[in-house]
Coordinates of C-alpha atoms (C1' of nucleotides) in Angstrom, one line a residue:
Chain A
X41 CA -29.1 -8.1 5.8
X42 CA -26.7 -11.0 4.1
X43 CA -25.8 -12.4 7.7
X44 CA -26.9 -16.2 8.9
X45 CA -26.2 -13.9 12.0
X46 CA -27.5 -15.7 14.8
X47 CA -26.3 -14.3 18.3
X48 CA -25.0 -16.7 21.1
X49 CA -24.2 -16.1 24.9
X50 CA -20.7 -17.5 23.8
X51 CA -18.2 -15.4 25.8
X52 CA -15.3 -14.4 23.3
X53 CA -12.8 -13.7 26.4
X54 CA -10.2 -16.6 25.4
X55 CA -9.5 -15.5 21.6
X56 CA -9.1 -11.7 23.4
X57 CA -5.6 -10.6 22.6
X58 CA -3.8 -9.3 26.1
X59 CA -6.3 -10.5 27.7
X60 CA -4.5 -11.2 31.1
X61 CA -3.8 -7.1 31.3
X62 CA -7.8 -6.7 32.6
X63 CA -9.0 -7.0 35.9
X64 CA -11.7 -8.6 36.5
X65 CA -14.1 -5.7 36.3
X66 CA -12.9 -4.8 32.9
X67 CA -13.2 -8.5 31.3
X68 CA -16.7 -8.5 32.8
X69 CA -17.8 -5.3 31.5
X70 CA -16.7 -6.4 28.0
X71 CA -18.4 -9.6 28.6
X72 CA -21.5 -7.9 29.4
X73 CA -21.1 -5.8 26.5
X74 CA -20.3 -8.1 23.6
X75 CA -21.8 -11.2 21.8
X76 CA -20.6 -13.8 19.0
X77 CA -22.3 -13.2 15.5
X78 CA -22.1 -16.5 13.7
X79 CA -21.1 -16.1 10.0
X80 CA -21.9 -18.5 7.2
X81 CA -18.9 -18.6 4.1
X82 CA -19.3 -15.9 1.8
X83 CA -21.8 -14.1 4.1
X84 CA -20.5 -10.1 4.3
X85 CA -19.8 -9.0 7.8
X86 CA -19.4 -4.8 7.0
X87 CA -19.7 -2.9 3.9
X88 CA -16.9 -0.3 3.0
X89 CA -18.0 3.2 3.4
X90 CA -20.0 2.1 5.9
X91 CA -20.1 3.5 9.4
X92 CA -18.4 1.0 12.0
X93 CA -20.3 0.1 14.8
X94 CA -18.7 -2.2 17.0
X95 CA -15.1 -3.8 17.9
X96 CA -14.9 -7.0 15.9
X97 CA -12.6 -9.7 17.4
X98 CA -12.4 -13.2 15.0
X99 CA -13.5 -16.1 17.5
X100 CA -13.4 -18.7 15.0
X101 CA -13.3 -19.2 10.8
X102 CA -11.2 -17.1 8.5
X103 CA -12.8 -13.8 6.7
X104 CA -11.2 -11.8 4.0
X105 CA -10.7 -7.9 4.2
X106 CA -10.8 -6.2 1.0
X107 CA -11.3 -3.2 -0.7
X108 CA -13.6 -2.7 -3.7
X109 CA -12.3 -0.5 -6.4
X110 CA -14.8 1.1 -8.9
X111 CA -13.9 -0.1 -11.7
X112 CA -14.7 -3.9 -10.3
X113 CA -11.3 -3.7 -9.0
X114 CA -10.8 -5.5 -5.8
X115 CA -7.8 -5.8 -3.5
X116 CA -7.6 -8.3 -1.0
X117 CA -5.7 -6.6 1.3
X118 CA -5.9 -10.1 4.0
X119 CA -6.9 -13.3 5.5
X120 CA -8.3 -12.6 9.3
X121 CA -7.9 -15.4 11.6
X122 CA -9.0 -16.3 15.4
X123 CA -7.7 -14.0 17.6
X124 CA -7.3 -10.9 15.5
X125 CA -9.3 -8.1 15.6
X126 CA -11.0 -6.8 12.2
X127 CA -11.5 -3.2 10.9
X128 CA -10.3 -1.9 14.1
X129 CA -7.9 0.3 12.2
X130 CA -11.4 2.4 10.7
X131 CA -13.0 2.2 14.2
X132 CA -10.3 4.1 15.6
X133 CA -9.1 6.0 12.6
X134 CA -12.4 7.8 11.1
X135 CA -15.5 5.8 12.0
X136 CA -16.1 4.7 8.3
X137 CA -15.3 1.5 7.3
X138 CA -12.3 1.5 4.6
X139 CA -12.5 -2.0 3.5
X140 CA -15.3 -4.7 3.1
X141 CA -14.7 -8.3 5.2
X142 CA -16.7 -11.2 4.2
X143 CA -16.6 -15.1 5.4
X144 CA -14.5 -17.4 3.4
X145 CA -15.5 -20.4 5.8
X146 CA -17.5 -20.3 8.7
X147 CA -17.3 -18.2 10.6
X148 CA -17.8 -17.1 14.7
X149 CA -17.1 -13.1 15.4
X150 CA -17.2 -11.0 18.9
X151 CA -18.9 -7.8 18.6
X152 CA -18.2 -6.0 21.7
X153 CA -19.9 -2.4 22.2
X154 CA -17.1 0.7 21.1
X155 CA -18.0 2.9 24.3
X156 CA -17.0 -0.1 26.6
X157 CA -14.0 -1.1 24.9
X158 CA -12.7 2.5 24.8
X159 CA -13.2 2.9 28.3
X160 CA -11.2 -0.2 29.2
X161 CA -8.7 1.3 26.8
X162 CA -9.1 4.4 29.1
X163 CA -8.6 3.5 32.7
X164 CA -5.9 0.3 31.5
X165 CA -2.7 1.6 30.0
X166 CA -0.9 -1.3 29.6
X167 CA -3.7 -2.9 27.7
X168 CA -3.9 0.1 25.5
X169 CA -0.6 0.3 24.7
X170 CA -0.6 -3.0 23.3
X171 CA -3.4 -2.2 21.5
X172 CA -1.8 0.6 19.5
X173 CA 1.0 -1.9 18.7
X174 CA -1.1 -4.3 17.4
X175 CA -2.7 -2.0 15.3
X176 CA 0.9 -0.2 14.5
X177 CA 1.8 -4.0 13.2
X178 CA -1.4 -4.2 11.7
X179 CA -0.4 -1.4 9.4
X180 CA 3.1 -1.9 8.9
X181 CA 2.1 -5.4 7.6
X182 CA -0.9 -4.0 5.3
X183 CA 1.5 -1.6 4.5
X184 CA 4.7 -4.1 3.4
X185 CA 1.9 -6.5 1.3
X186 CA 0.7 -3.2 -0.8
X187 CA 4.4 -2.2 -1.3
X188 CA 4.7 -5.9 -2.3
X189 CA 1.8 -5.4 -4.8
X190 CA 2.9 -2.0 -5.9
X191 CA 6.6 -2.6 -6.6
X192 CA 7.5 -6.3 -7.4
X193 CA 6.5 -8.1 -10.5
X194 CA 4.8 -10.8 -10.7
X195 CA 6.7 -13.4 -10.0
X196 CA 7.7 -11.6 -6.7
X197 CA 3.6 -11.0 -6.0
X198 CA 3.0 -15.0 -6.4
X199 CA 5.8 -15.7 -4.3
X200 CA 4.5 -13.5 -1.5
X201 CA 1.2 -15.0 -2.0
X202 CA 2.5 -18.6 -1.5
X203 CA 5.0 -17.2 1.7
X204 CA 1.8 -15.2 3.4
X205 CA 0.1 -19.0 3.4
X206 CA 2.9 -20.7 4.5
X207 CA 4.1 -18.7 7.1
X208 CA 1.3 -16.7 8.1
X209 CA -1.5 -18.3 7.8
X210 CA -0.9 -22.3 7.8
X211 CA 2.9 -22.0 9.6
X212 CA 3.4 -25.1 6.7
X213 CA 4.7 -25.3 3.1
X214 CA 2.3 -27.5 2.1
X215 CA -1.7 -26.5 1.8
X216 CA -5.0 -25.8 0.5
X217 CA -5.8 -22.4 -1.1
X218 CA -8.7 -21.3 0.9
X219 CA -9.8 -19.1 -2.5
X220 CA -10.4 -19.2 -5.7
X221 CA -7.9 -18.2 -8.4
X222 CA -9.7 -15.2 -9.2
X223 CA -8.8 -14.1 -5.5
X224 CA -5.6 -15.5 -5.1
X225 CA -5.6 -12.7 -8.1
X226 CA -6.5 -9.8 -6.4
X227 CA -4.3 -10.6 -3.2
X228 CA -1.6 -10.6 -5.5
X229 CA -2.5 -7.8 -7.1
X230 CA -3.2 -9.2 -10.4
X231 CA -5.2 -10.7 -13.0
X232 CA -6.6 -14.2 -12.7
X233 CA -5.4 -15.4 -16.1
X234 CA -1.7 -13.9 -14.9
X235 CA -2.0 -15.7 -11.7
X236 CA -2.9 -18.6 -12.8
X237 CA -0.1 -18.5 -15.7
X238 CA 2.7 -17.7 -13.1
X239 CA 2.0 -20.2 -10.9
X240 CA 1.8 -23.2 -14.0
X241 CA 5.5 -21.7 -14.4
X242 CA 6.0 -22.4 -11.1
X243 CA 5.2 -25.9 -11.1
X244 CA 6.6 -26.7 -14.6
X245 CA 9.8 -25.1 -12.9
X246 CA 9.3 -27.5 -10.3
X247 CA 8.8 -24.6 -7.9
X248 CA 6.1 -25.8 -6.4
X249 CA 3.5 -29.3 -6.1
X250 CA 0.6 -28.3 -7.7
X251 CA -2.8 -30.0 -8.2
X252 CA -6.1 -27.7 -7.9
X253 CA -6.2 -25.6 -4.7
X254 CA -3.8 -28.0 -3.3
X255 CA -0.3 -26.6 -2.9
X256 CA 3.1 -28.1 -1.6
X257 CA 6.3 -25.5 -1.8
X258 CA 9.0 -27.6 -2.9
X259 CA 11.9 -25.3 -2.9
X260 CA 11.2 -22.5 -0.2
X261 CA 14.6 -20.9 -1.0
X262 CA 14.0 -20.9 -4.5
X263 CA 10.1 -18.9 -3.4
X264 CA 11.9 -16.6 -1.0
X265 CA 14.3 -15.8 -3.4
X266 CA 12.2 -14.6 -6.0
X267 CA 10.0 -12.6 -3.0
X268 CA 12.9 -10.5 -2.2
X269 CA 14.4 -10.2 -5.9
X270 CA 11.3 -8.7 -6.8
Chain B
X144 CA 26.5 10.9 11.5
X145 CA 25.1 12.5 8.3
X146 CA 22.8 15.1 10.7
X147 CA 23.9 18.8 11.4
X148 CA 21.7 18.3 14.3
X149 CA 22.9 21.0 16.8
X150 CA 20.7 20.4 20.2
X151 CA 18.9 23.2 21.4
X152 CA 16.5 23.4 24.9
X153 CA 13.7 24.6 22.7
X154 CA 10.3 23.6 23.9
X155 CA 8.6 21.2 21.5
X156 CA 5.0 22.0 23.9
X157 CA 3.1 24.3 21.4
X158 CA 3.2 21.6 18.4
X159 CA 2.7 18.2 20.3
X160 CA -1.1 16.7 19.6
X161 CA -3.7 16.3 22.5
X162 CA -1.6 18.9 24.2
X163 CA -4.5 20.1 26.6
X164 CA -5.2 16.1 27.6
X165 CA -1.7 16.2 29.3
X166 CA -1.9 17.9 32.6
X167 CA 1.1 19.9 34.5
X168 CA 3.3 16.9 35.3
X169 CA 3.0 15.1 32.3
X170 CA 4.0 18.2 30.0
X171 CA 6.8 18.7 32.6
X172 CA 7.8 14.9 32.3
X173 CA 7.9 14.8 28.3
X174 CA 9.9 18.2 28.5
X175 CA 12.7 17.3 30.8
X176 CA 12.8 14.1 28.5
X177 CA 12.7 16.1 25.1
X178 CA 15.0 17.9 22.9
X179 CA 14.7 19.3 19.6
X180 CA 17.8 19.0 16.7
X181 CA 18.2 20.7 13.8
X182 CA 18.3 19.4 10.6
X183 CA 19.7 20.7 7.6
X184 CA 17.8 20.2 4.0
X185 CA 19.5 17.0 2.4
X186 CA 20.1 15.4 6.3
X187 CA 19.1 12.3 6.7
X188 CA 17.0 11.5 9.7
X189 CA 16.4 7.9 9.9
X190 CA 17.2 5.2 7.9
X191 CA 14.7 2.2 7.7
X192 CA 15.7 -1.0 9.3
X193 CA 17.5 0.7 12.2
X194 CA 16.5 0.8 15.9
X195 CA 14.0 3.4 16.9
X196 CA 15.1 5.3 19.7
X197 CA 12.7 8.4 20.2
X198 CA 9.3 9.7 19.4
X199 CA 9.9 12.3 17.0
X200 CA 7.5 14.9 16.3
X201 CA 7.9 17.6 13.5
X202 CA 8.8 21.0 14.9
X203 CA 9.2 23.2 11.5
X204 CA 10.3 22.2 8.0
X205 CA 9.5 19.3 5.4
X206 CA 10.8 15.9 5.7
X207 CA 9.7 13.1 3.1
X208 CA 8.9 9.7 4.8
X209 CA 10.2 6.7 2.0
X210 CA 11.1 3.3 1.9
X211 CA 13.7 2.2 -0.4
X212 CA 14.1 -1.4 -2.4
X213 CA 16.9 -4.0 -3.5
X214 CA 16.8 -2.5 -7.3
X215 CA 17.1 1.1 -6.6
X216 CA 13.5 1.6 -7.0
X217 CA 12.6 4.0 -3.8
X218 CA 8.9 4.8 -3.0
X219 CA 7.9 7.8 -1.2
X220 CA 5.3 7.5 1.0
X221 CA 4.6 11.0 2.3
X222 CA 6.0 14.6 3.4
X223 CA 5.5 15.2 7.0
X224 CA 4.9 18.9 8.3
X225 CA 5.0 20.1 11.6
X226 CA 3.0 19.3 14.4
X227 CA 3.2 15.4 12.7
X228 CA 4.9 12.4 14.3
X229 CA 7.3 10.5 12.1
X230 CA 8.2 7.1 12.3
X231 CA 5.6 6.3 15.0
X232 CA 3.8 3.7 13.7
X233 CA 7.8 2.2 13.8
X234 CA 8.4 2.9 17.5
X235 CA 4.7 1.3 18.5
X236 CA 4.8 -1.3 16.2
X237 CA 8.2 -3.3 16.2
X238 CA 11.1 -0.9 17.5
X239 CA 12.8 -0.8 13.9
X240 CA 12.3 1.8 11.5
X241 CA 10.3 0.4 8.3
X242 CA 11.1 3.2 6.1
X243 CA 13.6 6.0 6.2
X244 CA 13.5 10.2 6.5
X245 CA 15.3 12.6 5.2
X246 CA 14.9 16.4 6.0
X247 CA 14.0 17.9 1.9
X248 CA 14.1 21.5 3.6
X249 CA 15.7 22.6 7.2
X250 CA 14.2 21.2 9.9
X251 CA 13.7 21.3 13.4
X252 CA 12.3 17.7 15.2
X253 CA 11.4 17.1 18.4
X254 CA 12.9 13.5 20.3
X255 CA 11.2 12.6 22.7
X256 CA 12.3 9.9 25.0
X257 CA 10.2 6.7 24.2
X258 CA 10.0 5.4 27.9
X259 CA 8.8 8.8 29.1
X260 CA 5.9 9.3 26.3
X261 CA 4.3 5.9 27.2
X262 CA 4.8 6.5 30.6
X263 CA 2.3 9.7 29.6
X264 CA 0.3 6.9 27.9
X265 CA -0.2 4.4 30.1
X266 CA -1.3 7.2 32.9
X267 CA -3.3 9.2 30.4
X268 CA -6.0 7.0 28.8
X269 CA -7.5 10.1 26.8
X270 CA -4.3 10.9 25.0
X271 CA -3.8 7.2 25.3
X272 CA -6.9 7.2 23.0
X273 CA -6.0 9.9 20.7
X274 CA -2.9 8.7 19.7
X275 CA -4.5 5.3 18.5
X276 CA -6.6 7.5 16.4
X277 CA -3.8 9.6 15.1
X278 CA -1.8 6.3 14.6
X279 CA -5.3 4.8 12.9
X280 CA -5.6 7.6 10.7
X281 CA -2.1 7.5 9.4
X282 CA -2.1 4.1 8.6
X283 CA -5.3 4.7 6.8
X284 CA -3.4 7.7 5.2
X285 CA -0.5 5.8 4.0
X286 CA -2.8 3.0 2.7
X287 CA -4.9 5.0 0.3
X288 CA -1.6 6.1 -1.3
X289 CA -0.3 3.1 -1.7
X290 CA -3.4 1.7 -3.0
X291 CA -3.5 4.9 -5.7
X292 CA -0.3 3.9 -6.5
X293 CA -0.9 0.0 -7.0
X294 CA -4.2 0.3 -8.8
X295 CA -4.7 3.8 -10.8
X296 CA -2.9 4.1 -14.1
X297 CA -0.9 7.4 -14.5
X298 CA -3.0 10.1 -15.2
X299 CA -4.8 9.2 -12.2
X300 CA -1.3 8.9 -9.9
X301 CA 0.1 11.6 -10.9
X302 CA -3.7 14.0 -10.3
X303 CA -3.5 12.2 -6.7
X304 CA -0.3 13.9 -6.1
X305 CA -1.2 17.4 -7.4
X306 CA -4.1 17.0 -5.4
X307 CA -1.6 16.1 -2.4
X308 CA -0.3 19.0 -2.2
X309 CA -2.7 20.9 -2.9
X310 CA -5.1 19.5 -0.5
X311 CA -3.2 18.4 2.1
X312 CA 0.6 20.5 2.3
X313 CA -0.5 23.7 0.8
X314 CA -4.4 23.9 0.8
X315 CA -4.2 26.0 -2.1
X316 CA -4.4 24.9 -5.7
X317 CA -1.0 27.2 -6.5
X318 CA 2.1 26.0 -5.0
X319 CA 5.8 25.5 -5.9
X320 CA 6.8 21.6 -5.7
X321 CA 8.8 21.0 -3.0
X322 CA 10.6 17.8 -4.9
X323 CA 12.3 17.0 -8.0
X324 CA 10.8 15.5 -10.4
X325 CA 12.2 11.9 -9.8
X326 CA 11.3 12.5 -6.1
X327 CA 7.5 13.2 -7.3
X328 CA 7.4 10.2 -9.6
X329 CA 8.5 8.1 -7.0
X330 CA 5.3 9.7 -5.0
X331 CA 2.8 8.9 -8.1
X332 CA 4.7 5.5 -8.2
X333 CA 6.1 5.9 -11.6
X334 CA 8.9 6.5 -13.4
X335 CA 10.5 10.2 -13.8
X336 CA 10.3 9.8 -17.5
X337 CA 6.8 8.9 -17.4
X338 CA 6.0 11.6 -14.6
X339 CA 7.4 14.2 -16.7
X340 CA 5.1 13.3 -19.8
X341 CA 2.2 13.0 -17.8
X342 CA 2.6 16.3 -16.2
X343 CA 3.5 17.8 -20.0
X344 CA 0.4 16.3 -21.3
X345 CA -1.6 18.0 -18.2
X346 CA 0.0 21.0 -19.0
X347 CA -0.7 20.9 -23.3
X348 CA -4.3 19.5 -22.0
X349 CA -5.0 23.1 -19.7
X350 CA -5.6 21.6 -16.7
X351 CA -2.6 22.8 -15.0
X352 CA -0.1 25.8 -15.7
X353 CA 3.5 24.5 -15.0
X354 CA 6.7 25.9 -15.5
X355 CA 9.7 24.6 -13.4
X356 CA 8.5 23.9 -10.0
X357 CA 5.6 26.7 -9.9
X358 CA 2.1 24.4 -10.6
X359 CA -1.5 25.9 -10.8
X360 CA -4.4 23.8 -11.4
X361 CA -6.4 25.6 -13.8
X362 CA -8.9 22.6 -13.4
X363 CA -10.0 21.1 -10.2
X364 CA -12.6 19.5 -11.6
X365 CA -10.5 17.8 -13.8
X366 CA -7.6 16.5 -12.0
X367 CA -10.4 15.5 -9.3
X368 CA -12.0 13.6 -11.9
X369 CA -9.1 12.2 -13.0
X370 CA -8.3 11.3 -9.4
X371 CA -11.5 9.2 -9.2
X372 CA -11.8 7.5 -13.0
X373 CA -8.1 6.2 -11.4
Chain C
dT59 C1' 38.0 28.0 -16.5
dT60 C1' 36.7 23.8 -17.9
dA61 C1' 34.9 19.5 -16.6
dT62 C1' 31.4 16.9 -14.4
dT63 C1' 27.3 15.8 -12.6
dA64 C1' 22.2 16.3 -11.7
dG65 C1' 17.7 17.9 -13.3
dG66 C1' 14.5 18.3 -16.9
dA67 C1' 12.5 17.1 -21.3
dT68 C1' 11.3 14.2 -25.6
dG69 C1' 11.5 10.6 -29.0
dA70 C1' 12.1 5.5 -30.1
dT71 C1' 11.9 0.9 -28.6
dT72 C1' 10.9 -2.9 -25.6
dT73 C1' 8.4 -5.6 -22.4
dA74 C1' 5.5 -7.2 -18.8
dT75 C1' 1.1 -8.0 -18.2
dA76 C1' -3.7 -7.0 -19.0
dT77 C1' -7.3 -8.1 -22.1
dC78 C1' -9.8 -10.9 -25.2
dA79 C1' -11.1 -15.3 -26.9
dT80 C1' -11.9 -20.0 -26.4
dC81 C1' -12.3 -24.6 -24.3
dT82 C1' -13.1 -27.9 -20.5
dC83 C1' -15.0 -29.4 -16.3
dT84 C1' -17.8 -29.3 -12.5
dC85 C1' -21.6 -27.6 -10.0
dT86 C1' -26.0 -25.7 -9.5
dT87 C1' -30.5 -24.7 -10.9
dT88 C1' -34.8 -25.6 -13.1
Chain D
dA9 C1' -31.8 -34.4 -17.9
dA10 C1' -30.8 -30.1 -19.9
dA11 C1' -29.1 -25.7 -19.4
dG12 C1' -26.6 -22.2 -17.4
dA13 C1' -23.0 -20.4 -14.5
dG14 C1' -18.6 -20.2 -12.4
dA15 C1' -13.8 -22.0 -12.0
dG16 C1' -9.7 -23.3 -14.2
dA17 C1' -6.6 -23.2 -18.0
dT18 C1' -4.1 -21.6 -22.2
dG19 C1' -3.1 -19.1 -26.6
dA20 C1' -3.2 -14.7 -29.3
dT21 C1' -3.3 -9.8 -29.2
dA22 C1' -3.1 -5.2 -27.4
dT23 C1' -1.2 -1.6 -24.7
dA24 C1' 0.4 1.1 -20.8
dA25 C1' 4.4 2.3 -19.1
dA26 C1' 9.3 1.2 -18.4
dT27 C1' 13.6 1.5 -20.5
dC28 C1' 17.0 3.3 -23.4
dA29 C1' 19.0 7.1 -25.8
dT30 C1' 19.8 11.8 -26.6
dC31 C1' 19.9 16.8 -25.8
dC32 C1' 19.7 21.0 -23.1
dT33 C1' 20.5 23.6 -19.0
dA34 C1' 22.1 24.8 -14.6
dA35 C1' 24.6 23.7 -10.7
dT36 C1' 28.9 21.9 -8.6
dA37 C1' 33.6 20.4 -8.5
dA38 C1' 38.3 20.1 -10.0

DNA sequence: TTATTAGGATGATTTATATCATCTCTCTTT
DNA sequence: AAAGAGAGATGATATAAATCATCCTAATAA
């Protein structure tokens, strides 16, 4: 097994989205019924085509969610951060695991037991309603980065990239890459060598501050213009 | 209003999902709160970016679910046939339609007031449940489409959509195509030029027999393949 | 009825981007 | 310390598929 995965008594109840729709009795039977893996970077945390086992809420660290083509192909579909729940789209869906999620940092994850989270989502409807719209956003936003992927070129992919860091992940114009260019690649549905290329045109363009994985956007209209152009 | 959508007080019971969770009020509650309305083939159902005001579930016909860009370029995502929601990963996820329908045969749809289904819901944690899975399974659905379309050159796009239909709408390997040919290229993600060549090539290549609309797959094992090498 | 538009089909040409090749630099690893 | 591996970068070349152009036919409108 490629997991550091030591288990802790930590309690995972403060990153749990909606978390103030449970009574007491519900909060304490998922309490009693989950534990935080800890997650070193690049350790896997599931396999896809694997059978899913157990909800999976992100406590602390970042992990990417991918899917691995055959032909080496990968797709980084996208970055998972405190608070959100991973694979639960497969645990609900069809029990098998669609994608593969591994640690790009360090990483803390709640593994809370599927029969007592489904019965929560059984006898609270409130709390399961938001659930299926957080799943519902999940997949409209999956959805709008693949359509991103599918249908823009690549100057539209690399702006999306540099937009989904700024305003999804570090809420700033100005960052590190957490990842390599080769997987800055696949979340942008490209090649390395393209990726890289692009964004060299970016910052000759004057686009963007660039120096290794550091990154400062310097003209976010001119980014968000090529994003919707396309 | 482009919609011939006449109301009529037929019952939408017989196709809704999960039917026999729902007990004698909660059937009575959706059908006081329900109507269906005729569409006619070429009506437009919803356009994406609007409010969503009902749950709509497919009654009888074909309507193709799509999402159209700045340039023209319009991707279709999938056909919906009865006894399937549309547009509900929309309602659950942020109220405003991310892609649009339109009926490509007569229709009959089901609107279901959206307060009185998740009323249902909220009181009813098994259907509760199942509709997350539905919701989980179309996401994952929609996703492996887009993700043949982003990654799989063209012979393999355009054997995922003959095996689309025949797998999933018809369930026979003989059907009639229920689109023109630019509506099937923007399924396979391609141009209608390119759709056409590929599907000539299939045809030259005796893996299909096509002529017009009328498509046999004299190969299974072929186009399967061809699904897979991508 | 003729004119116009939309669908289908093919060939020629262009183009975006993948692929291949090479080089440097920095880490590991031994 | 040497050697190998992985990341980043850039130029040259190849190629899949889009675009453009044309033609035919059938449906629709004037």
């Amino acid at each position: 097994m490629n997991q550091s995965g030591s288990i802790s008594g930590f309690p995972c109840e403060q990153q749990m989205p909606y978390r103030q729709l449970l009574d007491e009795g519900q909060v304490e039977l998922l309490q009693r019924n989950s534990n935080v893996v800890n997650y070193n970077k690049k350790d896997i945390i599931f396999r896809q085509n694997t059978r899913t086992s157990h909800i999976m809420l992100m406590v602390s660290g970042m992990v990417k969610i991918f899917k691995e083509g055959r032909n080496e192909r990968t797709v980084l579909l996208r970055l998972a951060t405190p608070g959100e729940y991973i694979g639960m789209m497969s645990v609900m869906g069809d029990q098998i695991h669609q994608y593969s999620a591994t640690a790009i940092e360090n990483a803390d994850i709640c593994f809370i037991d599927i029969n007592a989270y489904r019965n929560v989502l059984m006898e609270n409807g409130k709390f399961s309603l938001q659930l299926t719209n957080l799943i519902s956003q999940d997949g409209l936003f999956i959805f709008n980065r693949l359509m991103s992927q599918t249908h823009k070129q690549l100057p539209g992919r690399i702006a999306d990239v540099l937009l989904y860091f700024a305003e999804q992940i570090y809420k700033q114009p100005h960052f590190d890459f957490p990842l390599t260019r080769r997987e800055l690649a696949e979340l942008a549905g490209t090649t390395k060598e393209s990726f890289i290329r692009t964004l060299t045109e970016f910052k000759n363009d004057k686009i963007i501050y660039l120096d290794g994985s550091r990154v400062e956007i310097i003209s976010m209209d001119i980014v968000k213009t090529l994003s919707e152009l396309g």
